[in-house]
XYZ file of C-alpha atoms in Angstrom:
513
model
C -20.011 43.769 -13.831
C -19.941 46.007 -17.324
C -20.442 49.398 -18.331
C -22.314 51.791 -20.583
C -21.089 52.819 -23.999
C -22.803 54.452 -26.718
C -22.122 53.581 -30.459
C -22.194 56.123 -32.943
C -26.437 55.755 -33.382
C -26.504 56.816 -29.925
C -27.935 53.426 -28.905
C -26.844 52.299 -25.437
C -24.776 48.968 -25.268
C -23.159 46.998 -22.532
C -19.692 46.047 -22.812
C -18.011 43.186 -20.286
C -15.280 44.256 -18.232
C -12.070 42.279 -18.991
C -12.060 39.004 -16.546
C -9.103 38.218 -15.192
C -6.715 35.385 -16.775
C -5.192 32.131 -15.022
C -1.594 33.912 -16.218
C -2.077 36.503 -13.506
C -2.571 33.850 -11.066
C 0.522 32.116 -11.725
C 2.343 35.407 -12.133
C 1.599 36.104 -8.715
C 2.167 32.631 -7.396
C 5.691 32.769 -8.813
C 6.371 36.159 -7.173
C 5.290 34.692 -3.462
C 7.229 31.589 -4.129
C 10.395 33.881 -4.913
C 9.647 36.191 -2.071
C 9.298 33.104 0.593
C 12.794 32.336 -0.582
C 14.026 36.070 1.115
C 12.258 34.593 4.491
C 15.166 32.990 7.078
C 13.589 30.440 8.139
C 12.699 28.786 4.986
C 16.034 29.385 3.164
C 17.863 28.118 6.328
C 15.483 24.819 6.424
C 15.598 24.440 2.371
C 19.299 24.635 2.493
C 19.832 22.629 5.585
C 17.867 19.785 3.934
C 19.335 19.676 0.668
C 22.944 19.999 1.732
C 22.454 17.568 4.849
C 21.277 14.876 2.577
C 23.534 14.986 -0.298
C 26.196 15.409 2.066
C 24.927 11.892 3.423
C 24.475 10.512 0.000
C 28.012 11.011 -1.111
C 29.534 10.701 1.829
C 31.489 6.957 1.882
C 29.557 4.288 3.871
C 30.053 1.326 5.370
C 28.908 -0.746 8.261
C 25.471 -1.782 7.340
C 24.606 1.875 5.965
C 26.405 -0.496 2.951
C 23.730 -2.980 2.856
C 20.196 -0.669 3.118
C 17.120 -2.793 2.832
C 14.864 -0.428 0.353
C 11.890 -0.907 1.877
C 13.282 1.453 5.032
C 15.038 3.683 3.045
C 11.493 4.821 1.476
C 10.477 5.655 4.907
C 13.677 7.228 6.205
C 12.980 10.033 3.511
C 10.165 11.459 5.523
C 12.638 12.787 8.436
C 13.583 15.629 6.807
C 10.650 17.165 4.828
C 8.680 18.182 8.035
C 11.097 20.548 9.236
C 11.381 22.761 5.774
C 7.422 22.167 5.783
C 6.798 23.867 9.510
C 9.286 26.640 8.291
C 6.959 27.363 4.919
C 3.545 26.612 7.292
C 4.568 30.103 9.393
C 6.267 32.065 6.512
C 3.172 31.114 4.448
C 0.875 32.302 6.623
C 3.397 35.604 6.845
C 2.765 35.876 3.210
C -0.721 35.869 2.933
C -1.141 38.385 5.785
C 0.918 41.148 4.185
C -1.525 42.600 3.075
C -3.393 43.088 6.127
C -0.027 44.064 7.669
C 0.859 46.608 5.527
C -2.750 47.774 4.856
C -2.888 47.207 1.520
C -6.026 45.450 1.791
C -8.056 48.648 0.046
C -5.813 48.781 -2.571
C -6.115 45.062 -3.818
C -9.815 45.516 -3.568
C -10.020 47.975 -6.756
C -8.062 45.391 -8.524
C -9.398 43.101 -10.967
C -8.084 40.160 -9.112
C -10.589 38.605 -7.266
C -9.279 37.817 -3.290
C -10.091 33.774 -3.743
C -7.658 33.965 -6.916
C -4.837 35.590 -4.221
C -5.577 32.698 -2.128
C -5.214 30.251 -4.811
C -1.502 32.127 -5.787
C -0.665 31.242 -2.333
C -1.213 27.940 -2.099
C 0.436 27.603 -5.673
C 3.135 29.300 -4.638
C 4.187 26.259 -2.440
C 4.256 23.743 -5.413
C 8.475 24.556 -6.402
C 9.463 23.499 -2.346
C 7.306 20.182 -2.930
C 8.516 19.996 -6.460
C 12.590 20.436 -4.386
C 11.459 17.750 -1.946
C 10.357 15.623 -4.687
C 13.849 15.830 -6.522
C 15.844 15.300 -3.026
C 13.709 12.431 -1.809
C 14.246 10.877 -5.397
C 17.728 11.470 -5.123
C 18.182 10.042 -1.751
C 16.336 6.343 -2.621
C 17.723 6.248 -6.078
C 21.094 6.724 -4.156
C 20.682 3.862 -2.006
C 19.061 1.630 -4.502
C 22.594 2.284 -6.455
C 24.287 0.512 -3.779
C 25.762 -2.972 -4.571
C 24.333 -4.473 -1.133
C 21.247 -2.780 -1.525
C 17.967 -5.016 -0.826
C 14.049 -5.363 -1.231
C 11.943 -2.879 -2.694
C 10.246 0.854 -2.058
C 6.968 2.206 -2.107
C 5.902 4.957 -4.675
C 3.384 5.931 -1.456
C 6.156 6.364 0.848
C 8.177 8.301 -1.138
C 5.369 10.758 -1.657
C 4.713 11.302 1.807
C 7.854 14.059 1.845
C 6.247 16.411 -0.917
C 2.704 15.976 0.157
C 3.249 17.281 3.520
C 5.132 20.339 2.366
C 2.149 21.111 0.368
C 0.280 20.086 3.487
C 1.736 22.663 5.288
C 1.370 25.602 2.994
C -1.913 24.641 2.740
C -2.735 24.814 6.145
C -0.758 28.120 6.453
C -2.868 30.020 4.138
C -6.527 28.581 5.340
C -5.078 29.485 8.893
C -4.348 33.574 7.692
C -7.997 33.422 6.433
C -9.475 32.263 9.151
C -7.309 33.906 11.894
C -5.901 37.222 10.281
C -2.912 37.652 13.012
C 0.622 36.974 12.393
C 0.537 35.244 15.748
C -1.812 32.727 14.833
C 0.809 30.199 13.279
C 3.449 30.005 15.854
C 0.372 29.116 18.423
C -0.722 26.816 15.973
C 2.313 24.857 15.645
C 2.487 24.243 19.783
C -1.147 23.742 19.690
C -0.912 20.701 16.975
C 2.256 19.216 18.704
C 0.370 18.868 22.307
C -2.691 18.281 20.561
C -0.787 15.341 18.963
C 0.501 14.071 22.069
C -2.854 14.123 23.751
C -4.488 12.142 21.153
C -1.643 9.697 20.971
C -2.071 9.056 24.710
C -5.445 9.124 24.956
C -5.784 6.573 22.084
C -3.204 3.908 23.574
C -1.221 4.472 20.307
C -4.458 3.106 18.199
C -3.732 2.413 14.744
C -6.650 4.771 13.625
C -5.122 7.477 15.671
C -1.496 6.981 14.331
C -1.986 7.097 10.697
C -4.233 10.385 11.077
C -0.814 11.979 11.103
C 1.010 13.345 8.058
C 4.290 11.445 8.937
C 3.743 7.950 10.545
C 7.333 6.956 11.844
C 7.767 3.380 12.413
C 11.593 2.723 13.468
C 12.854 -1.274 12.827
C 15.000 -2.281 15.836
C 17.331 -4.876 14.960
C 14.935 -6.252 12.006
C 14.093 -5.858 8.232
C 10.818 -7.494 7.724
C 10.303 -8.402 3.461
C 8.471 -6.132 1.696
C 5.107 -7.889 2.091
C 5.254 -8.419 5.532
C 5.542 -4.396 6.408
C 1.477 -3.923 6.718
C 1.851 -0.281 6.323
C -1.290 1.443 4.595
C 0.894 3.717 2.610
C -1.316 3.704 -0.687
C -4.134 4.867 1.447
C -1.877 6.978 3.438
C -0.986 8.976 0.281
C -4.471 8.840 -0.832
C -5.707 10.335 2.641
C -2.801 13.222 2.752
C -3.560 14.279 -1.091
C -7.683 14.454 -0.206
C -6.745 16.486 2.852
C -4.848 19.090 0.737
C -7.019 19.284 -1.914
C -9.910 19.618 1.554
C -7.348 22.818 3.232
C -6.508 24.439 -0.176
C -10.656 24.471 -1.647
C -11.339 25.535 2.174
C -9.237 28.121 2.365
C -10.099 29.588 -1.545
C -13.881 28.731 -0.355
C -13.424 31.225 3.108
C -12.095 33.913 1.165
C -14.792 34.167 -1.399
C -14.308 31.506 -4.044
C -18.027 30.336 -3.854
C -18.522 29.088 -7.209
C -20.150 26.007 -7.914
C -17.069 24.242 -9.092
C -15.486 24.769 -5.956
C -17.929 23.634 -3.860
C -17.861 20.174 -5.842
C -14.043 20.088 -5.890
C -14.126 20.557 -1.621
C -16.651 18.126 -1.316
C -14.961 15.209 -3.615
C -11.790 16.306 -1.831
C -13.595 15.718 1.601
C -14.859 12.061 0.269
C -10.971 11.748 -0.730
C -10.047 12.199 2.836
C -12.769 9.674 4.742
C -12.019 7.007 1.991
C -8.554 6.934 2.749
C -8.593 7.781 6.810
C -10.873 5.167 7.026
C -9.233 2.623 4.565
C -5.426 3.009 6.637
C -7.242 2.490 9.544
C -7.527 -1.096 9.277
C -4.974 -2.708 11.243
C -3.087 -6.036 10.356
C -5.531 -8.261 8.458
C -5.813 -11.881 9.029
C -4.065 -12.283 5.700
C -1.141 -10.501 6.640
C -0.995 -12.299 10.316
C -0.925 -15.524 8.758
C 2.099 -14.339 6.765
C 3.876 -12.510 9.428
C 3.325 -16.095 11.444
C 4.012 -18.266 8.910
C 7.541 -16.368 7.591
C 8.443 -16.644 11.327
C 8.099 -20.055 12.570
C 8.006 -22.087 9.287
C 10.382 -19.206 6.755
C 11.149 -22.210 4.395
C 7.675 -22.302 3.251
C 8.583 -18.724 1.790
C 12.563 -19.217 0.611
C 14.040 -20.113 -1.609
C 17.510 -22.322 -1.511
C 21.309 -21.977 -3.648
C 24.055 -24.108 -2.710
C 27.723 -22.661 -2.564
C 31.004 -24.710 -1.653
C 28.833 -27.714 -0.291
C 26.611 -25.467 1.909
C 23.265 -24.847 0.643
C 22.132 -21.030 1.508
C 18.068 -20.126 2.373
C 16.583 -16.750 2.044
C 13.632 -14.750 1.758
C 13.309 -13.944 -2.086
C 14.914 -10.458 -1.653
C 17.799 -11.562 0.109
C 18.605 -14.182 -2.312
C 21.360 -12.959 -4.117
C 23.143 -11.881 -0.378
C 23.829 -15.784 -0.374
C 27.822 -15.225 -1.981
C 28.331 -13.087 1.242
C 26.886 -15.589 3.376
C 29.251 -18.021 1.816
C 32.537 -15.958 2.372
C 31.721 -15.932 6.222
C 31.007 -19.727 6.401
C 34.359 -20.696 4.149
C 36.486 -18.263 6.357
C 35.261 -19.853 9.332
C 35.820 -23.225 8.350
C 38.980 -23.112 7.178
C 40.675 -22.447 10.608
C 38.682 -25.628 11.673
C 39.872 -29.369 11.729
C 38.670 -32.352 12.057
C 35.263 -33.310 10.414
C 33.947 -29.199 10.897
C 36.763 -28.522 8.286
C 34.178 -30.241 5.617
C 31.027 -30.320 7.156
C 28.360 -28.837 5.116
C 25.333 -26.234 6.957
C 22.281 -25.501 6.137
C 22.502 -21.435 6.711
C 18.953 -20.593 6.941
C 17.586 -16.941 6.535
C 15.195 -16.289 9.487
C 13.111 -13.581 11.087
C 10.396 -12.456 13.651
C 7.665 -10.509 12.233
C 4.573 -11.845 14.394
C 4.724 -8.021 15.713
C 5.441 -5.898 12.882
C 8.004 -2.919 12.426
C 7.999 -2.127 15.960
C 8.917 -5.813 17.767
C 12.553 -6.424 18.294
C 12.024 -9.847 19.632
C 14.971 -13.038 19.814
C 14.992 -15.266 17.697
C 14.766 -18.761 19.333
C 18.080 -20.896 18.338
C 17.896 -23.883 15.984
C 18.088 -27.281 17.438
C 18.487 -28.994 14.073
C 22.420 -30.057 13.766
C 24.195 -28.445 11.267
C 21.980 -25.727 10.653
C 22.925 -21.768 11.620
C 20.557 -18.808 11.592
C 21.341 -14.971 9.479
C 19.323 -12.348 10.010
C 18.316 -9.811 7.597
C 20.371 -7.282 8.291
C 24.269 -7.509 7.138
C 26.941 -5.443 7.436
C 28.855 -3.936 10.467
C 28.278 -6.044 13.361
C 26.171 -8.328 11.470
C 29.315 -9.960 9.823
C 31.494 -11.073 12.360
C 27.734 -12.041 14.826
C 27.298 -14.410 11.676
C 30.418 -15.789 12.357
C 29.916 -16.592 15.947
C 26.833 -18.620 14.610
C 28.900 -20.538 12.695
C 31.697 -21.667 14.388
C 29.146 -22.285 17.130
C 27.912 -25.137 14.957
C 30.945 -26.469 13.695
C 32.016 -26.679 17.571
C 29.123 -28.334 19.037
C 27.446 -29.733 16.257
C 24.013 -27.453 16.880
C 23.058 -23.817 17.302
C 21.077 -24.549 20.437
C 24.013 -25.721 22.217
C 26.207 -22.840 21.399
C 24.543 -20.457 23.886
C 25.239 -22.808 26.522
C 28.665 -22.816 26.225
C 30.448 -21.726 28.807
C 33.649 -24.326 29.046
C 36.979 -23.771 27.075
C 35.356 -24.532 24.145
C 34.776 -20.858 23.803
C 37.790 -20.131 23.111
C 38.129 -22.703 19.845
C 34.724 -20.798 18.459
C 36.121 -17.192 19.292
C 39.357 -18.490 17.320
C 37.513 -19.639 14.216
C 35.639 -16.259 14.465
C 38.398 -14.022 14.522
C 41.396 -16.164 13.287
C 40.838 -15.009 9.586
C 39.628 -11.601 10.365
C 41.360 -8.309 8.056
C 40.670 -6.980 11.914
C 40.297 -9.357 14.916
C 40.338 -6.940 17.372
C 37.794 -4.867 16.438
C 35.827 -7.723 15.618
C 35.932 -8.808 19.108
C 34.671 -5.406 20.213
C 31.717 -5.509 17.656
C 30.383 -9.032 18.963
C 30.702 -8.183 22.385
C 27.443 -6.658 23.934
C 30.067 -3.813 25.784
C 32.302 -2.931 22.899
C 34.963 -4.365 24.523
C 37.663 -6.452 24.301
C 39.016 -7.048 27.981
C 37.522 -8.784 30.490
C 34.559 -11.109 30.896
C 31.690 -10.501 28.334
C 28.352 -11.519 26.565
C 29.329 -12.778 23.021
C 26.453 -11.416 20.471
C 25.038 -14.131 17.793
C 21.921 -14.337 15.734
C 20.253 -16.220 18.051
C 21.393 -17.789 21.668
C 25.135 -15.359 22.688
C 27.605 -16.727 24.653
C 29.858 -15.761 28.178
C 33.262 -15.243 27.367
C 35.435 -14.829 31.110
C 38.358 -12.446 31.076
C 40.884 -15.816 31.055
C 39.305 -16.728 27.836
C 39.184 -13.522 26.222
C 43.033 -13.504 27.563
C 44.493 -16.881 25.663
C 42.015 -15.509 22.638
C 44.158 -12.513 22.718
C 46.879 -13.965 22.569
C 46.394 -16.128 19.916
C 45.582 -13.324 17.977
C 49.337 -12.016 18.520
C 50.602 -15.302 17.008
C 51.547 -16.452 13.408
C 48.192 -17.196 12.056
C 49.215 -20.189 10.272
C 51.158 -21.779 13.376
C 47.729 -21.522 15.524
C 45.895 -22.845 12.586
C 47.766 -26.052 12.785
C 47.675 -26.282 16.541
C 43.797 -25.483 16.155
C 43.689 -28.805 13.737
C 45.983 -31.247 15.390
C 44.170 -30.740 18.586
C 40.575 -30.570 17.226
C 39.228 -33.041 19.532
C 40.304 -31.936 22.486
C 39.466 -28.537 21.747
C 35.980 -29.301 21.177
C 35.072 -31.912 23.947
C 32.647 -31.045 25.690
C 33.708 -29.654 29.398
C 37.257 -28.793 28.002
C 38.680 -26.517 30.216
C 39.801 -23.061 29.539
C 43.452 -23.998 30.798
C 43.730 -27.628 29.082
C 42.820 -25.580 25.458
C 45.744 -23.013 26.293
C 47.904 -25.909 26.788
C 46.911 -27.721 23.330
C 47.328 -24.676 21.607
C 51.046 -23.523 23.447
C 49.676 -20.664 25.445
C 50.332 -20.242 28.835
C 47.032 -20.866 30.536
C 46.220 -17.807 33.190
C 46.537 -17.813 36.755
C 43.171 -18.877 38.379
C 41.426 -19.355 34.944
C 37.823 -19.695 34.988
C 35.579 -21.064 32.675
C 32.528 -18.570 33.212
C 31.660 -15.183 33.286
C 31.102 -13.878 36.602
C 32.441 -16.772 38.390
């Protein structure tokens, strides 16, 4: 467009009108991302998310929260983007209609600002919340990787996962006002996209192609922490496939409101090519290479460890968990120091050991060792893990082999529930942690890496009230009676007598008997 001016000859000359400049763009996409700050719902989200997970960052932990494997952690920093990015999807979309709300419309069509370069402030005007998400989820997994019991290793593509969808949804929530001009439009949409989600996750069977098409892709480990190379999550291509789509919504939505240049049309199709690439490319599934691995680490893990010997016991692990052996070692030397006999000496093979044949989502047992001398730790420590360790080992040093310890079921359960809780800072609530009801009356399953055990009330009576006695005194009783304490068929009432309890009335050896 230009108009007619004369110079002083008279002679007619065009003259350009002034384009506008990128400044303006970014002028205005600084206003909208102050004024989304005045909306409710994304203040209240924003500040809910930042405070909630500083508050957990700083606030003391212990348990296993102590001992956080890294390569969860990455993922557990995508639960709390998605609600601040549904708040900016509808306030967005709130944005970019106020125009049309307040009918305004005629005046920003005299101005020199183009509508596509109002569409592109609005989707620019998302980039501070990602750039906030960015800085939390940071903050979060640098947190954790701080910690001294802190494990394995994160992924650069999960961590992005937060920010992108924020600028996902922002996206979304301005191609969405251009395409349906109603301030109704976005809280449909969000219903729509949840059942919609549903459906196709039903319909599918759960189908890895299906799964990954979504922003977030939650995998919870159960009782598990697979090693690092063993997750088989796509998240490079993941990352890839959520940054295409963006780039896809953003061009789409600049395209629809009159942005028809040639450079956008080549910047919407590479961002479409973007998208298939990596939809396709996380679709995949577990390669061979990875089930050989995943079988391989779990019924032949010493192919994959790596070995340190402390106090005469020599300590296996995965190469992430290798320098968790001196916490190992504490376990197995307070356990066999309440022991006599031979056990008081006897060197184990502690042996690092997991089940990953079915990825992040299995939460299968591990079968019990039948190799004497030999006790299983899992990869997760802390909390309950500690004292379930323990049950392992004085399993072993009872009976000689892991395998045998879940058939125990004679007054011999009483010696290993001694060695486990005997040197305990807190016996009692060790007992509650190990058995599967929290409790620490009564008859109960015992919990243990592998193969538990049945602990009747009478025995979890004479263990109590060993517990009440001079530690050292039962210590000595425990090792001047060793070998009647640990014969096999021992009854629950002979090993009260060695030890100078007073054996309960009708004392039975089993649970539920």
């Amino acid at each position: 467009m230009s108009v007619l001016t004369k110079t002083a000859a008279g002679t007619a000359v065009h003259e350009a009108e002034p384009r506008p400049s990128w400044a303006a763009v970014i002028a205005l996409a600084r206003f909208e991302a102050r004024d989304l700050l005045w909306y409710l719902p994304v203040a209240a989200t924003l500040l809910l998310y930042v405070g909630w997970t500083a508050w957990t960052l700083f606030h003391s932990k212990d348990g296993m929260d102590a001992y956080p494997a890294l390569q969860d952690v990455d993922r557990d920093t995508q639960t709390g983007p998605p609600l601040l990015g549904v708040a900016l999807f509808v306030c967005v979309n709130r944005c970019t209609l106020r125009s049309r709300r307040r009918d305004t419309d005629r005046q920003f069509d005299v101005l020199v600002m183009e509508p596509w370069r109002r569409t592109v402030a609005h989707v620019l005007s998302v980039l501070p919340f990602a750039a906030v998400t960015a800085l939390v989820v940071l903050g979060e997994f640098t947190r954790q990787a701080l910690r001294p019991g802190a494990v394995g290793h994160g992924s650069p593509a999960e961590l992005a996962v937060g920010p992108l969808y924020v600028l996902l949804c922002g996206a979304v929530g301005v191609l969405l006002a251009r395409l349906v001009p109603t301030v109704f439009a976005a809280p449909v949409a969000v219903i729509g996209l949840v059942v919609l989600s549903v459906f196709v996750s039903a319909s599918t069977g759960g189908a890895e192609w299906s799964r990954w098409l979504s922003p977030v892709v939650d995998e919870v480990s159960g009782t598990t922490v697979l090693p690092s190379d063993l997750l088989g999550r796509p998240a490079a291509w993941h990352a890839l496939y959520l940054t295409g789509l963006i780039l896809l919504v953003a061009l789409g939505a600049v395209l629809v409101s009159g942005g028809r240049t040639w450079p956008l049309r080549a910047g919407a199709a590479g961002a479409l090519v973007l998208t298939l690439v990596g939809a396709v490319a996380q679709s995949g599934g577990v390669s061979p290479e990875l089930a050989a691995a995943r079988e391989r680490a779990s019924v032949a893990s010493q192919r994959d460890q790596s070995c340190v010997r402390r106090a005469g016991s020599t300590y296996c692990a995965f190469p992430e968990w290798t320098g968790r052996a001196d916490d190992w070692a504490r376990v197995v030397d307070r356990v066999r120091s309440l022991a006599g006999g031979t056990a008081a000496r006897q060197p184990l093979l502690v042996r690092q050991r997991v089940e990953a044949r079915y990825g992040l989502d299995g939460d299968s047992a591990i079968p019990a060792l039948t190799t004497p001398g030999q006790v299983t730790v899992g990869t997760r420590w802390g909390g309950n893990r500690v004292p379930e360790f323990a049950v392992g080992v004085a399993s072993v040093l009872v009976t000689g082999a892991e395998s045998k310890g879940g058939e125990l079921c004679d007054g011999r359960v009483v010696t290993v529930m001694w060695l486990v809780l005997g040197g305990s800072a807190h016996p009692l609530t060790d007992l509650a942690d190990v058995r599967i009801d929290d409790s620490v009356t009564g008859a109960a399953t015992v919990l243990a890496p592998t193969d538990g055990l049945s602990m009747s009330a009478a025995q979890t009576d004479v263990v109590r009230e060993l517990l009440d006695r001079p530690r050292d005194e039962v210590t000595a009783a425990v090792r001047r009676n060793w070998t009647g304490l640990t014969a096999p068929g021992v009854t629950t009432a002979r090993v009260a007598r060695l030890l100078g309890v007073k054996a309960p009335e009708g004392a039975k050896d089993c649970a539920g008997e």
